PDB file of C-alpha atoms in Angstrom:
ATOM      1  CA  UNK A   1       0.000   0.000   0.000  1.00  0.00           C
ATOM      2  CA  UNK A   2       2.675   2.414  -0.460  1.00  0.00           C
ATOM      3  CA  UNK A   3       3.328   3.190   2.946  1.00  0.00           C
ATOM      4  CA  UNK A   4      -0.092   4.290   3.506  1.00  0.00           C
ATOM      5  CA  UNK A   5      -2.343   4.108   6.627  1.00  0.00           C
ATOM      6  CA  UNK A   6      -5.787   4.963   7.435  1.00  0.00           C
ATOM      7  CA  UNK A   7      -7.154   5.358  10.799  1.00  0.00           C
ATOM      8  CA  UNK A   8      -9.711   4.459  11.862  1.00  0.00           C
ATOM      9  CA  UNK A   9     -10.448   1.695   9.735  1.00  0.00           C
ATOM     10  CA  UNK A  10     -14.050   1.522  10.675  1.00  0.00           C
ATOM     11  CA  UNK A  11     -16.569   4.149  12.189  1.00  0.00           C
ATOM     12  CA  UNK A  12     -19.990   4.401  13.059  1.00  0.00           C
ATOM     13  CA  UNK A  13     -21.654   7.930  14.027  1.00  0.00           C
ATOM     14  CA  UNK A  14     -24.534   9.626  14.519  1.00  0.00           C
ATOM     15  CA  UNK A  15     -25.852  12.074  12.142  1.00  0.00           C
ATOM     16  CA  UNK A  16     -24.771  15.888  13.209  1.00  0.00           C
ATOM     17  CA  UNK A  17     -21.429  14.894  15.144  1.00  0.00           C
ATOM     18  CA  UNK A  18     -18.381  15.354  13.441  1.00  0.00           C
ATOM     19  CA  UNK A  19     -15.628  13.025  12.079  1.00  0.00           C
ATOM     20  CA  UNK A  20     -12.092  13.458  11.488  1.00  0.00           C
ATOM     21  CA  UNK A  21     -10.095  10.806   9.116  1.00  0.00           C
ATOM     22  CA  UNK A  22      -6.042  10.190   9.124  1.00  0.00           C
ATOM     23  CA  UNK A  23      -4.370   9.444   6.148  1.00  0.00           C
ATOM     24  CA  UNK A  24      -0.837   8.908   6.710  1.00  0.00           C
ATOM     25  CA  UNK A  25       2.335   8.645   4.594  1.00  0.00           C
ATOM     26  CA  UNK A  26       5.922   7.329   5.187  1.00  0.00           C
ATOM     27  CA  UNK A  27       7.347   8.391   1.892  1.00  0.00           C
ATOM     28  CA  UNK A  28       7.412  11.707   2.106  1.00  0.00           C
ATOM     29  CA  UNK A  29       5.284  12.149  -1.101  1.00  0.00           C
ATOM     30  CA  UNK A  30       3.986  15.683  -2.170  1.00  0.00           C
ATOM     31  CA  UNK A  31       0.663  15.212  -3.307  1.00  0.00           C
ATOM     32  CA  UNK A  32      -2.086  13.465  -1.497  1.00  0.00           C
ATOM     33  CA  UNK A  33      -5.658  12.872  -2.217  1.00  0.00           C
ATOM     34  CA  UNK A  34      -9.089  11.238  -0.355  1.00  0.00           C
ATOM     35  CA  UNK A  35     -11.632  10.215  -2.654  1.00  0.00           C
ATOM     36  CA  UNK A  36     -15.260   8.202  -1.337  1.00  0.00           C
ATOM     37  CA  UNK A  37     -16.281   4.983  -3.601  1.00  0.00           C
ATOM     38  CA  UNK A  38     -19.956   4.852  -3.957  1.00  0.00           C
ATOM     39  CA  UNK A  39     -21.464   1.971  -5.741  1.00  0.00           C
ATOM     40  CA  UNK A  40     -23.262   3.239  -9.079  1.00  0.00           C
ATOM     41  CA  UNK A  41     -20.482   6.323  -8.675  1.00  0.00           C
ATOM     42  CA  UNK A  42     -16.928   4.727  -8.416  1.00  0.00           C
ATOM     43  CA  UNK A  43     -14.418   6.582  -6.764  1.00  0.00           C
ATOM     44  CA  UNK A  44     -15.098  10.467  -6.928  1.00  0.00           C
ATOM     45  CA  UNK A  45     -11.957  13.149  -5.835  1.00  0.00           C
ATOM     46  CA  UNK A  46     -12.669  14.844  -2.277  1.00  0.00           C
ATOM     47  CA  UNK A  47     -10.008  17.082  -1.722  1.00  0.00           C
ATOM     48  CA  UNK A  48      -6.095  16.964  -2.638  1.00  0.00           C
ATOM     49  CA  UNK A  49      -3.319  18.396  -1.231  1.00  0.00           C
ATOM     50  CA  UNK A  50      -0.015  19.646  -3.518  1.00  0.00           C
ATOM     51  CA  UNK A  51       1.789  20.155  -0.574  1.00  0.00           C
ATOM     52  CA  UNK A  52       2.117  21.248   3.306  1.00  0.00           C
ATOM     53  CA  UNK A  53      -0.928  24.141   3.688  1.00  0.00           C
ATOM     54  CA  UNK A  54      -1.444  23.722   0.032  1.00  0.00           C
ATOM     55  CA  UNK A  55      -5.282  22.055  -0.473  1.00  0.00           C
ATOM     56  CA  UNK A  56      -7.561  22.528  -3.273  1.00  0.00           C
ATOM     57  CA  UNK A  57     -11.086  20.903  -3.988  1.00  0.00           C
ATOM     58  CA  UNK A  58     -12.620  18.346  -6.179  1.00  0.00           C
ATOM     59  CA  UNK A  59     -15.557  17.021  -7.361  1.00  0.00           C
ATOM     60  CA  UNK A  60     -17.855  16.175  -4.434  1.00  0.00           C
ATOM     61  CA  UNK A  61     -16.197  19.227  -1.394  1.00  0.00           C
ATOM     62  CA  UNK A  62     -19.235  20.267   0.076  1.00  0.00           C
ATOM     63  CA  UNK A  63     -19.085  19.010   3.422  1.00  0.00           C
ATOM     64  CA  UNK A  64     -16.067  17.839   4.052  1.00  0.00           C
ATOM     65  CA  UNK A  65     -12.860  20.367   4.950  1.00  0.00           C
ATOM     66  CA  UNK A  66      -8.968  18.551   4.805  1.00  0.00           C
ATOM     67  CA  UNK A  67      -5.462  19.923   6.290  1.00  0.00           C
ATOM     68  CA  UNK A  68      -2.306  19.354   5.886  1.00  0.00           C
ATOM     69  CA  UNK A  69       0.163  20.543   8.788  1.00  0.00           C
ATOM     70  CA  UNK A  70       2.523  18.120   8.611  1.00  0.00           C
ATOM     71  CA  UNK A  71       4.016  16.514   4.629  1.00  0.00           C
ATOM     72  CA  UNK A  72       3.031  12.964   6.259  1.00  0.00           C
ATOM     73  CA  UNK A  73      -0.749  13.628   7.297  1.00  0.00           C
ATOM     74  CA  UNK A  74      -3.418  14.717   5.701  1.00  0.00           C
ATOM     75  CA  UNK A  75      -6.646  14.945   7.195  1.00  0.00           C
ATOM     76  CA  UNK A  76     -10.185  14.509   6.185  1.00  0.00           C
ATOM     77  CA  UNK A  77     -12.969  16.505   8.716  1.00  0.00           C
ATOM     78  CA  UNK A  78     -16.730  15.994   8.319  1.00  0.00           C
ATOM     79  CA  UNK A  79     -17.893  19.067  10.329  1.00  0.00           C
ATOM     80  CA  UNK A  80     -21.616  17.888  11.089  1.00  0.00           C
ATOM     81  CA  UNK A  81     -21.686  14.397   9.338  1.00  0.00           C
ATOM     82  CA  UNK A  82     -24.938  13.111   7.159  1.00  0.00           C
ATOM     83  CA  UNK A  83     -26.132   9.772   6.347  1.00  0.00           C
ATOM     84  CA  UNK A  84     -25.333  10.858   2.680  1.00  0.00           C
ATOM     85  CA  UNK A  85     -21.746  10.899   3.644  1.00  0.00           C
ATOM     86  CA  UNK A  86     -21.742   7.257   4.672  1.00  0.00           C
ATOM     87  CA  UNK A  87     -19.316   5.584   2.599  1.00  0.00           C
ATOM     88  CA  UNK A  88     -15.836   4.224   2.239  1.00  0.00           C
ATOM     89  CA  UNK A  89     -13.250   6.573   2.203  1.00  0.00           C
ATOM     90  CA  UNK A  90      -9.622   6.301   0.171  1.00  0.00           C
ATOM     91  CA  UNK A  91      -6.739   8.042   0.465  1.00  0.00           C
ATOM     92  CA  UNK A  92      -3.826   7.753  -2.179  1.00  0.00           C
ATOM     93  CA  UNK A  93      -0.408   9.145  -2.835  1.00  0.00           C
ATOM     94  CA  UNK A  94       0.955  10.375  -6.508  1.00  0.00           C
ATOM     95  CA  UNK A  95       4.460   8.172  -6.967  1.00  0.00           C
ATOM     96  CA  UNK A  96       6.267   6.878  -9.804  1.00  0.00           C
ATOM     97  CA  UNK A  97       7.613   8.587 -12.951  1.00  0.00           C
ATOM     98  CA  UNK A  98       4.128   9.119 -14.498  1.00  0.00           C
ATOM     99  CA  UNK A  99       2.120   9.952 -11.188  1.00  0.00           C
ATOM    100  CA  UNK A 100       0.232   6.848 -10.890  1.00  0.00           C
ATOM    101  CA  UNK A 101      -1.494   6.735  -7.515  1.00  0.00           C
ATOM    102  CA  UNK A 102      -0.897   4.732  -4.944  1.00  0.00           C
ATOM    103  CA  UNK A 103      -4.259   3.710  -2.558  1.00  0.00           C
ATOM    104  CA  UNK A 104      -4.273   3.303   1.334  1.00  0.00           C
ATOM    105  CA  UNK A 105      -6.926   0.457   2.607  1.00  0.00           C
ATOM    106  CA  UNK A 106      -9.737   2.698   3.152  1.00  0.00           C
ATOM    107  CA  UNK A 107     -12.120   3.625   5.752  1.00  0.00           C
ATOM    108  CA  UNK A 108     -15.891   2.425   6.081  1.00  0.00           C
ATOM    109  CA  UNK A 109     -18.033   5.250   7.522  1.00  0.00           C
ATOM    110  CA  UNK A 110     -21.502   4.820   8.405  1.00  0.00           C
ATOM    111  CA  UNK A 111     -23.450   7.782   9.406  1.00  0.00           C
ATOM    112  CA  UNK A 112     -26.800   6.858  10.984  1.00  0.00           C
TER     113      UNK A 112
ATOM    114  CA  UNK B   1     -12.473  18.399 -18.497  1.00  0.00           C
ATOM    115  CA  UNK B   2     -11.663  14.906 -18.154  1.00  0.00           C
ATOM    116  CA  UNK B   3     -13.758  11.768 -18.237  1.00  0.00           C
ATOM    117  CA  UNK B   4     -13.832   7.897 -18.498  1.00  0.00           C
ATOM    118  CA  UNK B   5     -16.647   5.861 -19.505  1.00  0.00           C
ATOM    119  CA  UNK B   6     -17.001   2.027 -18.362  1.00  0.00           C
ATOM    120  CA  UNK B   7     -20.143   0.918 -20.702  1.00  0.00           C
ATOM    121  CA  UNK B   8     -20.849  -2.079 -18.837  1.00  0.00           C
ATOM    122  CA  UNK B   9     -21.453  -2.697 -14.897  1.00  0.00           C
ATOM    123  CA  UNK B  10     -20.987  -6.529 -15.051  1.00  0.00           C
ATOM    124  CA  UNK B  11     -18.556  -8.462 -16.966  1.00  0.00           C
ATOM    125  CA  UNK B  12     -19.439 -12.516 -16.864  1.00  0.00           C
ATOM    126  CA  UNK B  13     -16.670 -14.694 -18.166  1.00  0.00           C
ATOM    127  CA  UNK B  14     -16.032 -18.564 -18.147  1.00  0.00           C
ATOM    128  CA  UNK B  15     -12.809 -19.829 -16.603  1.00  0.00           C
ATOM    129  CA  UNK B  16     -10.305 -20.217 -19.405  1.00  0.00           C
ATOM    130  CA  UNK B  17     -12.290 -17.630 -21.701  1.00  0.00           C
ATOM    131  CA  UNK B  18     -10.502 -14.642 -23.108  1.00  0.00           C
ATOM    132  CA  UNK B  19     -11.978 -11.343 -21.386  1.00  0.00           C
ATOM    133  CA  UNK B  20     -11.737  -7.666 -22.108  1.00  0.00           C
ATOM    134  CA  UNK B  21     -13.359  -4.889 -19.982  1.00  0.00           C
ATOM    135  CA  UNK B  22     -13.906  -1.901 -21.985  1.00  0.00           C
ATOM    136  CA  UNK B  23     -13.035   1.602 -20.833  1.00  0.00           C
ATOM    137  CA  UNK B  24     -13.267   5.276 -22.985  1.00  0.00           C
ATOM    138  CA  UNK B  25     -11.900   8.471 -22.105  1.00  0.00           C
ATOM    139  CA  UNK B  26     -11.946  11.743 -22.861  1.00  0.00           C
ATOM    140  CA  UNK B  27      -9.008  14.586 -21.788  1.00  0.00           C
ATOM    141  CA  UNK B  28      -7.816  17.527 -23.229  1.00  0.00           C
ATOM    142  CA  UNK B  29      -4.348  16.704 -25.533  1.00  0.00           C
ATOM    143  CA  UNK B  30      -2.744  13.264 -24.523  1.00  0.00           C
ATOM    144  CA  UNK B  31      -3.439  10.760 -22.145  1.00  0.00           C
ATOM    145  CA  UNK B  32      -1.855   9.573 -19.730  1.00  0.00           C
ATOM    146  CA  UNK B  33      -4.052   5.926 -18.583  1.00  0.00           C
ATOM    147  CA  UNK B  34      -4.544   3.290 -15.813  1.00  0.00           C
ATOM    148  CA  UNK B  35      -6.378   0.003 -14.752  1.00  0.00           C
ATOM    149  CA  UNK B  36      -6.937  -0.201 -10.955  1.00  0.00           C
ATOM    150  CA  UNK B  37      -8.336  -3.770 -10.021  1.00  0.00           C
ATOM    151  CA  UNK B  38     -10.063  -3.816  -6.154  1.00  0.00           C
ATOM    152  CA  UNK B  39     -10.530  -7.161  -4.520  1.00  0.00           C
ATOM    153  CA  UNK B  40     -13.480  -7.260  -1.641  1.00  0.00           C
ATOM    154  CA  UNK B  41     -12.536  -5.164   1.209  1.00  0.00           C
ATOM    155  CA  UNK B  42      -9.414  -4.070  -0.046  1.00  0.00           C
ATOM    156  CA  UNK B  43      -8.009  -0.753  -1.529  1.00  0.00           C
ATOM    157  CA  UNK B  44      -7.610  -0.203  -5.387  1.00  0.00           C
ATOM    158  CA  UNK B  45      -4.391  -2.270  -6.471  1.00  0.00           C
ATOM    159  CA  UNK B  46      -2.540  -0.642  -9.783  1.00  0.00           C
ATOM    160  CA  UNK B  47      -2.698  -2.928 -13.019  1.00  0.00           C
ATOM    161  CA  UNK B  48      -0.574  -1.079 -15.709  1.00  0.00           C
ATOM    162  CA  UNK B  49      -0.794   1.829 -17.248  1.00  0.00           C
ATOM    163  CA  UNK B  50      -0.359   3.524 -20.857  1.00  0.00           C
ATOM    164  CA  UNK B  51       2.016   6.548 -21.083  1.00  0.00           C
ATOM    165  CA  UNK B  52       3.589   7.017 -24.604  1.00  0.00           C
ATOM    166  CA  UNK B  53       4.544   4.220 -27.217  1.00  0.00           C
ATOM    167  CA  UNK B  54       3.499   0.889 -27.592  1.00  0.00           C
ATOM    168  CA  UNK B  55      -0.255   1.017 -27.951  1.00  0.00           C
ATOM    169  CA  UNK B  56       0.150  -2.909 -26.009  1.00  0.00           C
ATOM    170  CA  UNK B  57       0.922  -2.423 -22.421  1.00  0.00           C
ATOM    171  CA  UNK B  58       1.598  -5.275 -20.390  1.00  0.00           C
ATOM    172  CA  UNK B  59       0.971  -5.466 -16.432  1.00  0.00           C
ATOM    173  CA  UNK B  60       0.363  -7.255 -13.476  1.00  0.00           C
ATOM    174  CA  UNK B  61      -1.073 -10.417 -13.375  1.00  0.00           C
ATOM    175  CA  UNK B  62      -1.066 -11.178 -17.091  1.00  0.00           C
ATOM    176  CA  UNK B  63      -3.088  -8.498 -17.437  1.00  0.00           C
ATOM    177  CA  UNK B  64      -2.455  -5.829 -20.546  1.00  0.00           C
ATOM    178  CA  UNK B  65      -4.512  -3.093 -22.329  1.00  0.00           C
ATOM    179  CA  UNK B  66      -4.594  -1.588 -25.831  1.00  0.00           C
ATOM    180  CA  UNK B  67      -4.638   2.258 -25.936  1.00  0.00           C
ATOM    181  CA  UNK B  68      -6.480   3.185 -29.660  1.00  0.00           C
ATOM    182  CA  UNK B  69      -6.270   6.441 -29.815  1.00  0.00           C
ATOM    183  CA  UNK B  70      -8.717   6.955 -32.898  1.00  0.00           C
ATOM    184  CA  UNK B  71     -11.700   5.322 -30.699  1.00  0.00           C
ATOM    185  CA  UNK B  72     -10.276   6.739 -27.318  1.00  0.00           C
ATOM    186  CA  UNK B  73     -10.428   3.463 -26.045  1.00  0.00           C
ATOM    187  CA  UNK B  74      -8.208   1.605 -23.390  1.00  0.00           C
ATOM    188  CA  UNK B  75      -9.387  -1.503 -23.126  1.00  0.00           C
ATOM    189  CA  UNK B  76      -8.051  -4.254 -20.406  1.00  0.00           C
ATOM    190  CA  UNK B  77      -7.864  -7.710 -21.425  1.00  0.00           C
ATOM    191  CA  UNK B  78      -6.422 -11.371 -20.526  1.00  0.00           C
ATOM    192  CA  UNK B  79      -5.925 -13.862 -22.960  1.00  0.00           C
ATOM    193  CA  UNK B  80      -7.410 -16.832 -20.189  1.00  0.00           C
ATOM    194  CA  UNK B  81      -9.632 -15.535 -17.190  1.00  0.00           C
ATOM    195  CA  UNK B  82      -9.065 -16.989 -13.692  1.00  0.00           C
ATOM    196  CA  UNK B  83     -11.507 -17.418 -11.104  1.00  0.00           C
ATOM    197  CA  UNK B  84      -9.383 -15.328  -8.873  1.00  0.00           C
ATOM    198  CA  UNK B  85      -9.990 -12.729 -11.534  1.00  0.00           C
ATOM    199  CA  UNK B  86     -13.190 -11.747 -10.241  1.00  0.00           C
ATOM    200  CA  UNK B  87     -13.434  -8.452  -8.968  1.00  0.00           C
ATOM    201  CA  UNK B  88     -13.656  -4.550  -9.592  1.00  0.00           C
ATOM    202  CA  UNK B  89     -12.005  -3.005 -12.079  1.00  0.00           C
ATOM    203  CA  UNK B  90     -11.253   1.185 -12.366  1.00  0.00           C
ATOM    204  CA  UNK B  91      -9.955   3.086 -15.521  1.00  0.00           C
ATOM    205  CA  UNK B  92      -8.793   6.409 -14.872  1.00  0.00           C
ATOM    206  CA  UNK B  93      -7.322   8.883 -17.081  1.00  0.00           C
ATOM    207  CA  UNK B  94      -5.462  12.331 -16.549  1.00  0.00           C
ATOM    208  CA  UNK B  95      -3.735  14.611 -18.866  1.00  0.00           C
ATOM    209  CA  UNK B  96       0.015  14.402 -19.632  1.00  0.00           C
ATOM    210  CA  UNK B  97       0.832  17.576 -18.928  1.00  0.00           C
ATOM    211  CA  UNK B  98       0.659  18.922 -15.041  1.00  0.00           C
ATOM    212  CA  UNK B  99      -0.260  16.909 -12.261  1.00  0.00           C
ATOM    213  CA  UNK B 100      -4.132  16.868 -12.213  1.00  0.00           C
ATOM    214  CA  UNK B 101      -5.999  14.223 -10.001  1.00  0.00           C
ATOM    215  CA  UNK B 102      -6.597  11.106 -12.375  1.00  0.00           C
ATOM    216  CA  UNK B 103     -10.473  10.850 -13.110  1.00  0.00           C
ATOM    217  CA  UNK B 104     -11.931   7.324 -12.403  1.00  0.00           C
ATOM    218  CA  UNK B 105     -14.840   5.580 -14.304  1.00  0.00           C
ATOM    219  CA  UNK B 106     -17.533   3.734 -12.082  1.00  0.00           C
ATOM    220  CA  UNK B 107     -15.978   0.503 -12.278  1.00  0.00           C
ATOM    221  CA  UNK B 108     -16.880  -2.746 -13.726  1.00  0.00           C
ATOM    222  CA  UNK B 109     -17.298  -6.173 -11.742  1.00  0.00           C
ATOM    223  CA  UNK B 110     -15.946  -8.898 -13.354  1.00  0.00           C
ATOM    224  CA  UNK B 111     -17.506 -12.335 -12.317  1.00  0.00           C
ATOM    225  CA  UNK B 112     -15.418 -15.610 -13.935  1.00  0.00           C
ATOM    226  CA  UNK B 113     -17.389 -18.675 -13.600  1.00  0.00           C
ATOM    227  CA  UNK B 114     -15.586 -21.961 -13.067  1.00  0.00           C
TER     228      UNK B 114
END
């Protein structure tokens, strides 16, 4: 997996609390990404990171915020999570010559 | 803006069979293009990828893929499908130029029947 790690691995919440994912990296790569897999949707870009402080959005934001503080962590914050958010959550690195990404093992969250 | 299309949701395939899984794209200039396979429960696994050259790439698995640029396809196939074969399967595209986010298609499942 890259040298990738999610934490936690599983959650369950309640509707209105907020939720904070890790995604973290041992390779010291720049950019950084979360996407959520929905079936009927595939996997659909979050937010992404092009460095430390340096975030920008993608496809499905609303709701969710992200920082970077450190190069190795990235977080994912769901400030008053819905049951719409429920879903499995990936993080992935850009590494290689051609930027393939590289996926961490994902985190199921059920909102209820 | 970017795109990839996966026509069909469900792939069904005998043991031994040859299979293909289709995939189209669409980017602005040149592409660069992957094949992501995801077992249950796991995270998306890299296949191969097409960057420049050889329209035949080769990857994991005895997987491989032929990029026609004409149809804008990329289309992943195995000359004899194993059961252990079944699972999810992502194309994704980005441009070659920059470092945009790649762009994922919706996946197909790919069942091979012993």
């Amino acid at each position: 997996d890259a040298g990738i790690t999610q934490s936690p691995r599983h959650k369950v919440t309640e509707t209105g609390t907020p939720v904070t994912l890790r995604c973290h990296q041992t390779e010291n790569h720049r950019y950084m990404y979360w996407y959520r897999q929905d079936p009927g949707h595939g996997l659909r870009l979050i937010h992404y990171s092009y460095g430390v402080k340096d975030t920008d959005k993608g496809e499905v934001s609303d709701g969710y915020s992200v920082s970077r503080s450190k190069t190795e962590d990235f977080l994912l914050t769901l400030e008053s999570a819905t049951s719409s958010q429920t879903s499995v959550y990936f993080c992935a690195i850009t590494s290689g010559n051609y930027n393939e990404q590289f996926f961490g093992p994902g985190t199921r969250l059920t909102v209820l | 803006a970017q795109s990839v299309a996966q026509p069909e949701d469900q792939v069904n395939v005998a043991e031994g069979n040859p299979l293909t899984v289709k995939c189209t794209y669409s980017v602005s200039g040149n592409p660069y293009l992957f094949w992501y396979v995801q077992y249950p429960n796991r995270g998306l696994q890299f296949l191969l990828k097409y960057i420049t050259g050889d329209n035949l790439v080769k990857g994991s698995y005895g997987f491989e893929a032929e990029f026609n640029k004409s149809q804008t396809s990329f289309h992943l196939k195995k000359p004899s499908a194993l059961v252990s074969d079944s699972a999810l399967y992502f194309c994704a595209v980005r441009p070659n130029s920059g470092n945009t986010p790649l762009v994922f298609g919706k996946g197909t499942r790919l069942s091979v029947i012993a």
